[in-house]
Amino acid sequence: MLSNRQIFQMNMGLPSVVNDPIEITHAKGIYLYDDDGNAYIDLVSGVSVSNTGHLHPHVVAAIKNQLDRYMHTMVYGKFVQSPQTLLANKLASLLPASLDSVFFVNSGSEAIEGALKLAKRITGRTGMISFKNAYHGGTAGALSLLGHESLKQAFRPLLPDTRQLEFNNFEQLEAINCHTACVLIEPIQAEAGIILPEKGFLKALRQRCDEVGALLIFDEIQLGFGRTGSLFAFEQLGVVPDIICLAKAMGGGMPLGAFISSRNNMQTLTSRPELGHITTFGGHPVSCAASLAALEVLINEKLIEQADYKGSRFEDVLLSVDRVKSIRRAGLMLGVELDAEVPIGKLLKHLQKHKLIVDQFLFHEHAFRIAPPLTISEKETTEVIEMLLNALNTFEY
Ligand code: PLP
């Protein structure tokens, strides 16, 4: 194994578990393999990226097919790139009519940046509101709206005119007013440890935004593409946002993101200045081809419908484990909360020894994430649950 000192990627995980990272040589389905032939179970999916599993043949074939045609051609509307057109059409057909115009970018953070700029242009306002313990990305605008001081403090000054409210606090919605350009929210907070919205909270938020003319932006970067049991989480939450931000699983393993709104809204980015938002690689044809194929896999293999059942199997069994305090779950995305005295870093290493890869949340010290590829089969689920139980029950707490 080569030295990995030259890589400076903090997104490999939290320092408590990356002292001894595994070097992955190949991956297939729910399995990650290292140089020594060990097979690890991927219960993270690259943080909700690999929803269709690793190297799904349909996705790989689409990538290869596009590679043989072209990669980058030209941006700024000089050419139409057919993978983009096909994907935008497909997404629009799956979304409500008010979300029919797609701006492709490269990542989640970029999708947030684009959405924030769009909200400013549409409303002519500058105020931006988001929620405590929300993660929205590492770029300056996304960081300004991120809801945890630990990641922001060192980088101030950030964007002015921003404020974070408490998630699920109905009274604080009063802070949204006629100076507010937009409210950015993860409708289910992921990095906070899978925090679900209380009944009526998102509806009250929608109503308040409508009253004062603020735009509602949903960050579905981690939630989208089947993870929560519907293609997009908002479908089961009963509230349609003005702008939706997508990334992660969108690219089927390739880098891709998007912010999506109505055509009228998007038009505001085309005047004063004419190039209101531009990107060289956003919507790369190979990523779009992979994305379309991944979407087909999710739909054709009925993975979205199965996510809730698969998630419930993990939930039912893990609830019986002694030190498990509670489980919060959305589809096949679980936050397993342990008693506060359980040393979580040590537990994660123990699970890794048992060939199970799980990880911690950014903003919850006592919980770990379970979010395997949605392709995990019934048989694999049974095996993985058994491995988990065995590992958790042999850990010296
Ligand atoms: N929003 C949410 C909810 C996320 O989980 C993430 C990444 O973890 C982002 C935004 C940022 O996405 P990216 O890392 O692709 O910039």
Tab-separated table of C-alpha atoms and ligand atoms in Angstrom:
chain	number	residue	atom	x	y	z
A	1	MET	CA	0.000	0.000	0.000
A	2	LEU	CA	1.372	3.444	-0.973
A	3	SER	CA	1.702	6.210	1.588
A	4	ASN	CA	-1.428	8.328	1.656
A	5	ARG	CA	0.278	11.333	3.270
A	6	GLN	CA	0.021	13.256	0.024
A	7	ILE	CA	-3.789	13.206	-0.014
A	8	PHE	CA	-5.412	16.100	1.729
A	9	GLN	CA	-9.067	15.153	1.718
A	10	MET	CA	-10.799	15.780	4.991
A	11	ASN	CA	-13.947	14.233	3.608
A	12	MET	CA	-12.541	10.763	4.203
A	13	GLY	CA	-14.309	10.862	7.537
A	14	LEU	CA	-13.864	12.168	11.010
A	15	PRO	CA	-10.326	12.147	12.426
A	16	SER	CA	-11.333	9.540	15.015
A	17	VAL	CA	-11.712	6.895	12.325
A	18	VAL	CA	-9.288	7.944	9.594
A	19	ASN	CA	-6.025	7.282	11.401
A	20	ASP	CA	-5.863	4.018	9.560
A	21	PRO	CA	-7.839	4.370	6.332
A	22	ILE	CA	-8.460	1.329	4.175
A	23	GLU	CA	-7.192	1.543	0.614
A	24	ILE	CA	-10.022	0.365	-1.602
A	25	THR	CA	-8.896	-1.392	-4.755
A	26	HIS	CA	-12.298	-2.215	-6.202
A	27	ALA	CA	-15.974	-2.215	-5.318
A	28	LYS	CA	-19.066	-4.050	-6.457
A	29	GLY	CA	-22.651	-3.818	-5.236
A	30	ILE	CA	-22.530	-3.303	-1.471
A	31	TYR	CA	-18.929	-4.534	-1.170
A	32	LEU	CA	-15.668	-2.612	-0.940
A	33	TYR	CA	-12.454	-4.653	-1.395
A	34	ASP	CA	-8.935	-3.865	-0.234
A	35	ASP	CA	-5.521	-4.989	-1.427
A	36	ASP	CA	-5.458	-7.928	0.971
A	37	GLY	CA	-8.668	-9.374	-0.432
A	38	ASN	CA	-10.844	-8.263	2.477
A	39	ALA	CA	-14.465	-7.549	1.583
A	40	TYR	CA	-16.107	-4.767	3.574
A	41	ILE	CA	-19.817	-4.024	3.670
A	42	ASP	CA	-20.524	-0.453	2.619
A	43	LEU	CA	-23.132	0.888	5.029
A	44	VAL	CA	-22.432	4.513	4.143
A	45	SER	CA	-22.703	4.620	0.329
A	46	GLY	CA	-20.172	7.448	0.204
A	47	VAL	CA	-22.718	9.437	2.239
A	48	SER	CA	-25.770	8.638	0.144
A	49	VAL	CA	-23.970	8.709	-3.196
A	50	SER	CA	-23.925	5.036	-4.235
A	51	ASN	CA	-27.685	4.486	-4.098
A	52	THR	CA	-27.488	2.138	-7.085
A	53	GLY	CA	-24.546	0.268	-5.561
A	54	HIS	CA	-20.981	0.161	-6.810
A	55	LEU	CA	-20.385	-0.470	-10.502
A	56	HIS	CA	-23.982	-1.167	-11.433
A	57	PRO	CA	-23.701	-2.658	-14.955
A	58	HIS	CA	-26.361	-0.363	-16.421
A	59	VAL	CA	-24.606	2.747	-15.082
A	60	VAL	CA	-21.168	1.527	-16.169
A	61	ALA	CA	-22.477	0.773	-19.692
A	62	ALA	CA	-23.962	4.281	-19.974
A	63	ILE	CA	-20.663	5.846	-18.898
A	64	LYS	CA	-18.675	3.769	-21.388
A	65	ASN	CA	-21.117	4.566	-24.150
A	66	GLN	CA	-20.828	8.304	-23.512
A	67	LEU	CA	-17.027	8.107	-23.237
A	68	ASP	CA	-16.954	6.754	-26.770
A	69	ARG	CA	-18.978	9.734	-28.028
A	70	TYR	CA	-17.594	12.841	-26.327
A	71	MET	CA	-16.630	14.199	-22.952
A	72	HIS	CA	-16.395	17.972	-22.738
A	73	THR	CA	-17.472	20.058	-25.711
A	74	MET	CA	-18.429	23.649	-24.933
A	75	VAL	CA	-20.476	25.467	-22.352
A	76	TYR	CA	-22.560	28.660	-22.374
A	77	GLY	CA	-25.217	27.401	-24.750
A	78	LYS	CA	-23.132	27.117	-27.913
A	79	PHE	CA	-23.975	23.439	-28.275
A	80	VAL	CA	-26.675	21.227	-26.920
A	81	GLN	CA	-25.236	18.198	-25.128
A	82	SER	CA	-27.784	15.434	-25.487
A	83	PRO	CA	-27.118	13.680	-22.127
A	84	GLN	CA	-27.997	16.979	-20.420
A	85	THR	CA	-31.165	17.393	-22.439
A	86	LEU	CA	-32.300	13.830	-21.819
A	87	LEU	CA	-31.625	14.077	-18.098
A	88	ALA	CA	-33.255	17.493	-17.660
A	89	ASN	CA	-36.345	16.230	-19.491
A	90	LYS	CA	-36.500	13.115	-17.363
A	91	LEU	CA	-36.140	15.075	-14.125
A	92	ALA	CA	-38.776	17.592	-15.173
A	93	SER	CA	-41.155	14.725	-15.969
A	94	LEU	CA	-40.695	13.386	-12.430
A	95	LEU	CA	-41.038	16.744	-10.651
A	96	PRO	CA	-44.022	19.092	-10.219
A	97	ALA	CA	-44.615	21.624	-13.015
A	98	SER	CA	-43.153	24.425	-10.887
A	99	LEU	CA	-39.782	22.626	-10.896
A	100	ASP	CA	-39.261	22.289	-14.621
A	101	SER	CA	-35.977	24.038	-15.258
A	102	VAL	CA	-32.667	22.417	-14.329
A	103	PHE	CA	-29.294	24.140	-13.904
A	104	PHE	CA	-26.559	21.496	-13.771
A	105	VAL	CA	-23.493	21.998	-11.592
A	106	ASN	CA	-20.722	19.736	-10.283
A	107	SER	CA	-21.477	19.291	-6.604
A	108	GLY	CA	-23.872	19.886	-3.742
A	109	SER	CA	-22.124	23.028	-2.525
A	110	GLU	CA	-22.337	24.503	-6.002
A	111	ALA	CA	-26.027	23.689	-6.207
A	112	ILE	CA	-26.531	25.647	-2.968
A	113	GLU	CA	-24.481	28.603	-4.281
A	114	GLY	CA	-26.568	28.704	-7.443
A	115	ALA	CA	-29.821	28.508	-5.498
A	116	LEU	CA	-28.803	31.366	-3.175
A	117	LYS	CA	-27.866	33.578	-6.126
A	118	LEU	CA	-31.142	32.709	-7.824
A	119	ALA	CA	-33.148	33.632	-4.714
A	120	LYS	CA	-31.431	37.021	-4.560
A	121	ARG	CA	-32.219	37.735	-8.203
A	122	ILE	CA	-35.853	36.656	-7.980
A	123	THR	CA	-36.679	38.582	-4.814
A	124	GLY	CA	-34.238	41.495	-4.991
A	125	ARG	CA	-33.639	40.825	-1.283
A	126	THR	CA	-30.525	39.745	0.591
A	127	GLY	CA	-31.688	38.132	3.862
A	128	MET	CA	-31.126	34.386	4.101
A	129	ILE	CA	-32.370	32.037	6.758
A	130	SER	CA	-31.387	28.459	7.490
A	131	PHE	CA	-31.409	26.064	10.451
A	132	LYS	CA	-29.130	25.045	13.292
A	133	ASN	CA	-27.212	21.784	12.765
A	134	ALA	CA	-27.804	21.835	9.020
A	135	TYR	CA	-24.941	21.002	6.672
A	136	HIS	CA	-25.046	22.673	3.260
A	137	GLY	CA	-21.476	22.409	1.957
A	138	GLY	CA	-18.006	23.903	2.176
A	139	THR	CA	-18.063	26.875	-0.207
A	140	ALA	CA	-18.436	30.387	1.196
A	141	GLY	CA	-22.168	30.838	0.607
A	142	ALA	CA	-23.070	27.323	1.734
A	143	LEU	CA	-20.847	27.746	4.792
A	144	SER	CA	-22.623	30.994	5.658
A	145	LEU	CA	-25.905	29.088	5.823
A	146	LEU	CA	-24.471	26.033	7.565
A	147	GLY	CA	-25.863	25.634	11.043
A	148	HIS	CA	-22.886	24.780	13.231
A	149	GLU	CA	-20.335	27.270	14.511
A	150	SER	CA	-17.552	24.663	14.729
A	151	LEU	CA	-17.118	24.674	10.950
A	152	LYS	CA	-17.745	28.410	10.405
A	153	GLN	CA	-15.849	30.277	13.079
A	154	ALA	CA	-12.396	30.202	11.472
A	155	PHE	CA	-13.661	31.513	8.142
A	156	ARG	CA	-15.523	34.657	9.153
A	157	PRO	CA	-16.488	37.117	7.784
A	158	LEU	CA	-18.956	35.070	5.762
A	159	LEU	CA	-22.070	36.280	3.907
A	160	PRO	CA	-23.878	39.061	5.784
A	161	ASP	CA	-27.598	39.031	6.540
A	162	THR	CA	-27.860	35.343	7.418
A	163	ARG	CA	-29.507	33.750	10.419
A	164	GLN	CA	-30.075	30.206	11.733
A	165	LEU	CA	-33.318	29.198	13.400
A	166	GLU	CA	-34.011	26.069	15.415
A	167	PHE	CA	-35.316	23.162	13.359
A	168	ASN	CA	-38.884	22.274	14.381
A	169	ASN	CA	-39.347	25.519	16.319
A	170	PHE	CA	-42.675	26.889	15.064
A	171	GLU	CA	-42.418	30.220	16.944
A	172	GLN	CA	-39.087	31.129	15.395
A	173	LEU	CA	-40.644	31.088	11.907
A	174	GLU	CA	-41.740	34.656	12.739
A	175	ALA	CA	-38.135	35.686	12.010
A	176	ILE	CA	-38.834	35.102	8.307
A	177	ASN	CA	-40.001	38.494	7.062
A	178	CYS	CA	-40.252	40.773	4.047
A	179	HIS	CA	-36.454	41.206	3.979
A	180	THR	CA	-35.915	37.480	3.615
A	181	ALA	CA	-34.880	36.370	0.138
A	182	CYS	CA	-34.930	32.683	0.979
A	183	VAL	CA	-35.143	29.994	3.600
A	184	LEU	CA	-32.806	27.071	3.016
A	185	ILE	CA	-33.657	23.821	4.763
A	186	GLU	CA	-32.875	20.113	4.662
A	187	PRO	CA	-36.447	18.847	5.078
A	188	ILE	CA	-34.951	15.926	7.010
A	189	GLN	CA	-31.722	16.981	8.712
A	190	ALA	CA	-29.070	14.433	7.826
A	191	GLU	CA	-25.792	15.416	9.503
A	192	ALA	CA	-27.669	16.388	12.656
A	193	GLY	CA	-28.306	12.637	13.053
A	194	ILE	CA	-31.461	12.125	10.909
A	195	ILE	CA	-33.820	14.620	12.484
A	196	LEU	CA	-37.337	14.371	11.071
A	197	PRO	CA	-39.605	17.414	10.774
A	198	GLU	CA	-42.391	17.542	13.321
A	199	LYS	CA	-45.909	17.220	11.966
A	200	GLY	CA	-46.964	20.489	10.345
A	201	PHE	CA	-43.536	22.166	10.605
A	202	LEU	CA	-42.726	22.227	6.902
A	203	LYS	CA	-46.286	23.290	6.059
A	204	ALA	CA	-46.017	26.165	8.549
A	205	LEU	CA	-42.672	27.100	7.009
A	206	ARG	CA	-44.153	27.018	3.499
A	207	GLN	CA	-47.040	29.188	4.661
A	208	ARG	CA	-44.764	31.738	6.339
A	209	CYS	CA	-42.570	31.977	3.222
A	210	ASP	CA	-45.657	32.560	1.078
A	211	GLU	CA	-46.968	35.241	3.448
A	212	VAL	CA	-43.788	37.323	3.234
A	213	GLY	CA	-42.723	36.460	-0.327
A	214	ALA	CA	-39.587	34.531	0.657
A	215	LEU	CA	-38.462	31.583	-1.440
A	216	LEU	CA	-38.286	28.124	0.062
A	217	ILE	CA	-35.211	26.110	-0.931
A	218	PHE	CA	-34.977	22.410	-0.111
A	219	ASP	CA	-31.518	20.898	0.197
A	220	GLU	CA	-32.197	17.310	-0.912
A	221	ILE	CA	-28.560	16.687	-1.686
A	222	GLN	CA	-28.365	13.804	0.771
A	223	LEU	CA	-32.058	12.864	0.708
A	224	GLY	CA	-32.769	12.702	-3.004
A	225	PHE	CA	-32.883	9.793	-5.427
A	226	GLY	CA	-34.786	7.270	-3.368
A	227	ARG	CA	-32.863	7.316	-0.110
A	228	THR	CA	-35.881	8.247	2.023
A	229	GLY	CA	-38.373	5.963	0.284
A	230	SER	CA	-39.615	8.403	-2.358
A	231	LEU	CA	-37.644	9.751	-5.298
A	232	PHE	CA	-37.417	13.076	-3.450
A	233	ALA	CA	-38.223	13.498	0.241
A	234	PHE	CA	-40.600	16.417	-0.350
A	235	GLU	CA	-43.027	14.058	-2.090
A	236	GLN	CA	-43.845	12.327	1.204
A	237	LEU	CA	-43.583	15.492	3.284
A	238	GLY	CA	-46.374	17.248	1.422
A	239	VAL	CA	-44.585	20.534	0.712
A	240	VAL	CA	-43.208	21.648	-2.658
A	241	PRO	CA	-40.216	24.002	-2.507
A	242	ASP	CA	-39.543	26.894	-4.923
A	243	ILE	CA	-36.041	25.623	-5.566
A	244	ILE	CA	-34.605	22.165	-4.961
A	245	CYS	CA	-30.880	21.381	-4.699
A	246	LEU	CA	-29.630	17.945	-5.709
A	247	ALA	CA	-26.255	16.188	-5.936
A	248	LYS	CA	-24.631	13.071	-4.399
A	249	ALA	CA	-26.653	10.071	-5.693
A	250	MET	CA	-27.716	12.150	-8.683
A	251	GLY	CA	-24.565	11.245	-10.634
A	252	GLY	CA	-24.777	7.489	-10.030
A	253	GLY	CA	-21.220	7.716	-8.643
A	254	MET	CA	-20.049	10.529	-10.927
A	255	PRO	CA	-19.818	14.183	-9.821
A	256	LEU	CA	-23.023	16.039	-10.603
A	257	GLY	CA	-25.403	18.464	-8.937
A	258	ALA	CA	-28.301	20.702	-9.884
A	259	PHE	CA	-30.541	23.453	-8.669
A	260	ILE	CA	-34.010	23.284	-10.111
A	261	SER	CA	-36.814	25.833	-10.185
A	262	SER	CA	-39.424	27.158	-12.605
A	263	ARG	CA	-38.444	28.435	-16.018
A	264	ASN	CA	-39.634	31.940	-15.091
A	265	ASN	CA	-37.477	31.956	-11.991
A	266	MET	CA	-34.423	30.690	-13.882
A	267	GLN	CA	-34.840	33.436	-16.489
A	268	THR	CA	-33.781	35.989	-13.874
A	269	LEU	CA	-30.240	34.632	-14.185
A	270	THR	CA	-30.119	35.596	-17.866
A	271	SER	CA	-30.187	39.395	-17.599
A	272	ARG	CA	-28.202	42.036	-15.739
A	273	PRO	CA	-25.804	40.240	-16.023
A	274	GLU	CA	-26.602	38.052	-18.976
A	275	LEU	CA	-24.398	35.304	-17.574
A	276	GLY	CA	-25.894	35.239	-14.095
A	277	HIS	CA	-24.408	31.865	-13.266
A	278	ILE	CA	-21.878	29.937	-15.299
A	279	THR	CA	-19.834	26.780	-14.890
A	280	THR	CA	-17.322	25.038	-17.136
A	281	PHE	CA	-17.922	21.446	-16.177
A	282	GLY	CA	-21.402	21.585	-14.632
A	283	GLY	CA	-23.580	18.894	-16.208
A	284	HIS	CA	-20.629	16.988	-17.648
A	285	PRO	CA	-22.007	14.680	-20.380
A	286	VAL	CA	-20.501	11.550	-18.804
A	287	SER	CA	-22.012	12.448	-15.418
A	288	CYS	CA	-25.392	13.158	-17.019
A	289	ALA	CA	-25.342	9.844	-18.892
A	290	ALA	CA	-24.515	8.054	-15.614
A	291	SER	CA	-27.257	9.989	-13.840
A	292	LEU	CA	-29.913	9.044	-16.358
A	293	ALA	CA	-28.892	5.380	-16.149
A	294	ALA	CA	-28.914	5.473	-12.332
A	295	LEU	CA	-32.387	6.985	-12.398
A	296	GLU	CA	-33.523	4.166	-14.681
A	297	VAL	CA	-32.074	1.609	-12.264
A	298	LEU	CA	-33.845	3.204	-9.291
A	299	ILE	CA	-37.160	3.143	-11.130
A	300	ASN	CA	-36.913	-0.130	-13.062
A	301	GLU	CA	-35.577	-2.181	-10.154
A	302	LYS	CA	-38.217	-0.652	-7.839
A	303	LEU	CA	-35.504	0.367	-5.387
A	304	ILE	CA	-37.348	3.467	-4.222
A	305	GLU	CA	-40.418	1.509	-3.114
A	306	GLN	CA	-38.238	-1.020	-1.259
A	307	ALA	CA	-36.141	1.501	0.687
A	308	ASP	CA	-38.586	1.873	3.573
A	309	TYR	CA	-39.004	-1.871	4.084
A	310	LYS	CA	-35.249	-2.479	3.948
A	311	GLY	CA	-34.676	0.345	6.422
A	312	SER	CA	-37.316	-1.059	8.766
A	313	ARG	CA	-35.515	-4.410	8.869
A	314	PHE	CA	-32.378	-2.710	10.199
A	315	GLU	CA	-34.419	-0.612	12.615
A	316	ASP	CA	-36.390	-3.512	14.087
A	317	VAL	CA	-33.309	-5.542	14.879
A	318	LEU	CA	-31.015	-2.745	16.063
A	319	LEU	CA	-33.627	-1.524	18.515
A	320	SER	CA	-33.060	-4.745	20.466
A	321	VAL	CA	-29.370	-3.969	21.052
A	322	ASP	CA	-28.613	-3.077	24.647
A	323	ARG	CA	-26.809	0.257	24.241
A	324	VAL	CA	-28.995	1.547	21.418
A	325	LYS	CA	-30.976	4.450	22.859
A	326	SER	CA	-33.082	5.313	19.830
A	327	ILE	CA	-33.200	5.050	16.071
A	328	ARG	CA	-34.299	7.813	13.756
A	329	ARG	CA	-34.980	6.704	10.237
A	330	ALA	CA	-36.065	7.954	6.840
A	331	GLY	CA	-36.316	5.101	4.345
A	332	LEU	CA	-32.942	3.372	4.182
A	333	MET	CA	-31.126	6.064	6.128
A	334	LEU	CA	-30.762	5.443	9.846
A	335	GLY	CA	-29.290	7.402	12.702
A	336	VAL	CA	-28.531	4.900	15.446
A	337	GLU	CA	-28.214	6.774	18.723
A	338	LEU	CA	-26.258	5.098	21.489
A	339	ASP	CA	-26.019	5.756	25.192
A	340	ALA	CA	-23.848	8.828	25.697
A	341	GLU	CA	-21.065	6.878	27.447
A	342	VAL	CA	-20.420	4.560	24.464
A	343	PRO	CA	-17.031	5.538	22.923
A	344	ILE	CA	-18.240	5.894	19.374
A	345	GLY	CA	-14.855	6.198	17.640
A	346	LYS	CA	-13.770	2.940	19.253
A	347	LEU	CA	-17.038	1.277	18.291
A	348	LEU	CA	-16.655	2.305	14.653
A	349	LYS	CA	-13.161	0.806	14.567
A	350	HIS	CA	-14.540	-2.388	16.100
A	351	LEU	CA	-17.224	-2.544	13.398
A	352	GLN	CA	-14.542	-2.002	10.774
A	353	LYS	CA	-12.634	-4.998	12.161
A	354	HIS	CA	-15.860	-6.928	11.612
A	355	LYS	CA	-15.820	-5.681	7.992
A	356	LEU	CA	-18.666	-3.251	8.489
A	357	ILE	CA	-18.201	0.337	7.352
A	358	VAL	CA	-20.472	2.826	9.106
A	359	ASP	CA	-19.707	6.443	9.944
A	360	GLN	CA	-20.457	9.269	12.298
A	361	PHE	CA	-22.570	12.328	11.660
A	362	LEU	CA	-20.943	15.747	11.602
A	363	PHE	CA	-23.222	17.203	14.250
A	364	HIS	CA	-24.254	14.321	16.472
A	365	GLU	CA	-21.673	12.863	18.830
A	366	HIS	CA	-23.564	9.811	19.978
A	367	ALA	CA	-25.026	8.366	16.808
A	368	PHE	CA	-23.787	6.526	13.744
A	369	ARG	CA	-25.171	6.289	10.242
A	370	ILE	CA	-26.443	3.242	8.386
A	371	ALA	CA	-27.205	3.962	4.739
A	372	PRO	CA	-26.251	1.037	2.474
A	373	PRO	CA	-26.773	1.113	-1.280
A	374	LEU	CA	-30.490	0.829	-2.061
A	375	THR	CA	-29.597	-2.222	-4.161
A	376	ILE	CA	-28.883	-4.300	-1.053
A	377	SER	CA	-30.785	-7.577	-1.510
A	378	GLU	CA	-33.016	-9.366	0.969
A	379	LYS	CA	-30.352	-12.026	1.515
A	380	GLU	CA	-27.576	-9.462	1.930
A	381	THR	CA	-29.730	-7.521	4.401
A	382	THR	CA	-30.183	-10.670	6.510
A	383	GLU	CA	-26.441	-11.358	6.449
A	384	VAL	CA	-25.463	-7.779	7.246
A	385	ILE	CA	-27.922	-7.553	10.125
A	386	GLU	CA	-26.457	-10.723	11.588
A	387	MET	CA	-22.926	-9.323	11.240
A	388	LEU	CA	-24.002	-6.067	12.870
A	389	LEU	CA	-25.638	-7.822	15.789
A	390	ASN	CA	-22.618	-10.023	16.299
A	391	ALA	CA	-20.222	-7.053	16.200
A	392	LEU	CA	-22.342	-4.855	18.484
A	393	ASN	CA	-22.862	-7.650	20.973
A	394	THR	CA	-19.138	-8.481	21.173
A	395	PHE	CA	-18.038	-4.866	21.711
A	396	GLU	CA	-16.694	-4.154	25.171
A	397	TYR	CA	-18.691	-1.067	26.104
B	1	PLP	N1	-25.965	19.519	1.535
B	1	PLP	C1	-26.016	18.368	2.232
B	1	PLP	C2	-27.263	18.012	2.987
B	1	PLP	C3	-24.912	17.508	2.264
B	1	PLP	O1	-24.984	16.361	2.971
B	1	PLP	C4	-23.754	17.867	1.530
B	1	PLP	C5	-22.575	17.005	1.562
B	1	PLP	O2	-22.385	16.170	2.429
B	1	PLP	C6	-23.742	19.070	0.810
B	1	PLP	C7	-24.875	19.870	0.839
B	1	PLP	C8	-22.540	19.490	0.037
B	1	PLP	O3	-22.335	18.655	-1.066
B	1	PLP	P1	-20.900	18.530	-1.743
B	1	PLP	O4	-19.988	17.853	-0.757
B	1	PLP	O5	-21.133	17.722	-2.989
B	1	PLP	O6	-20.429	19.914	-2.062
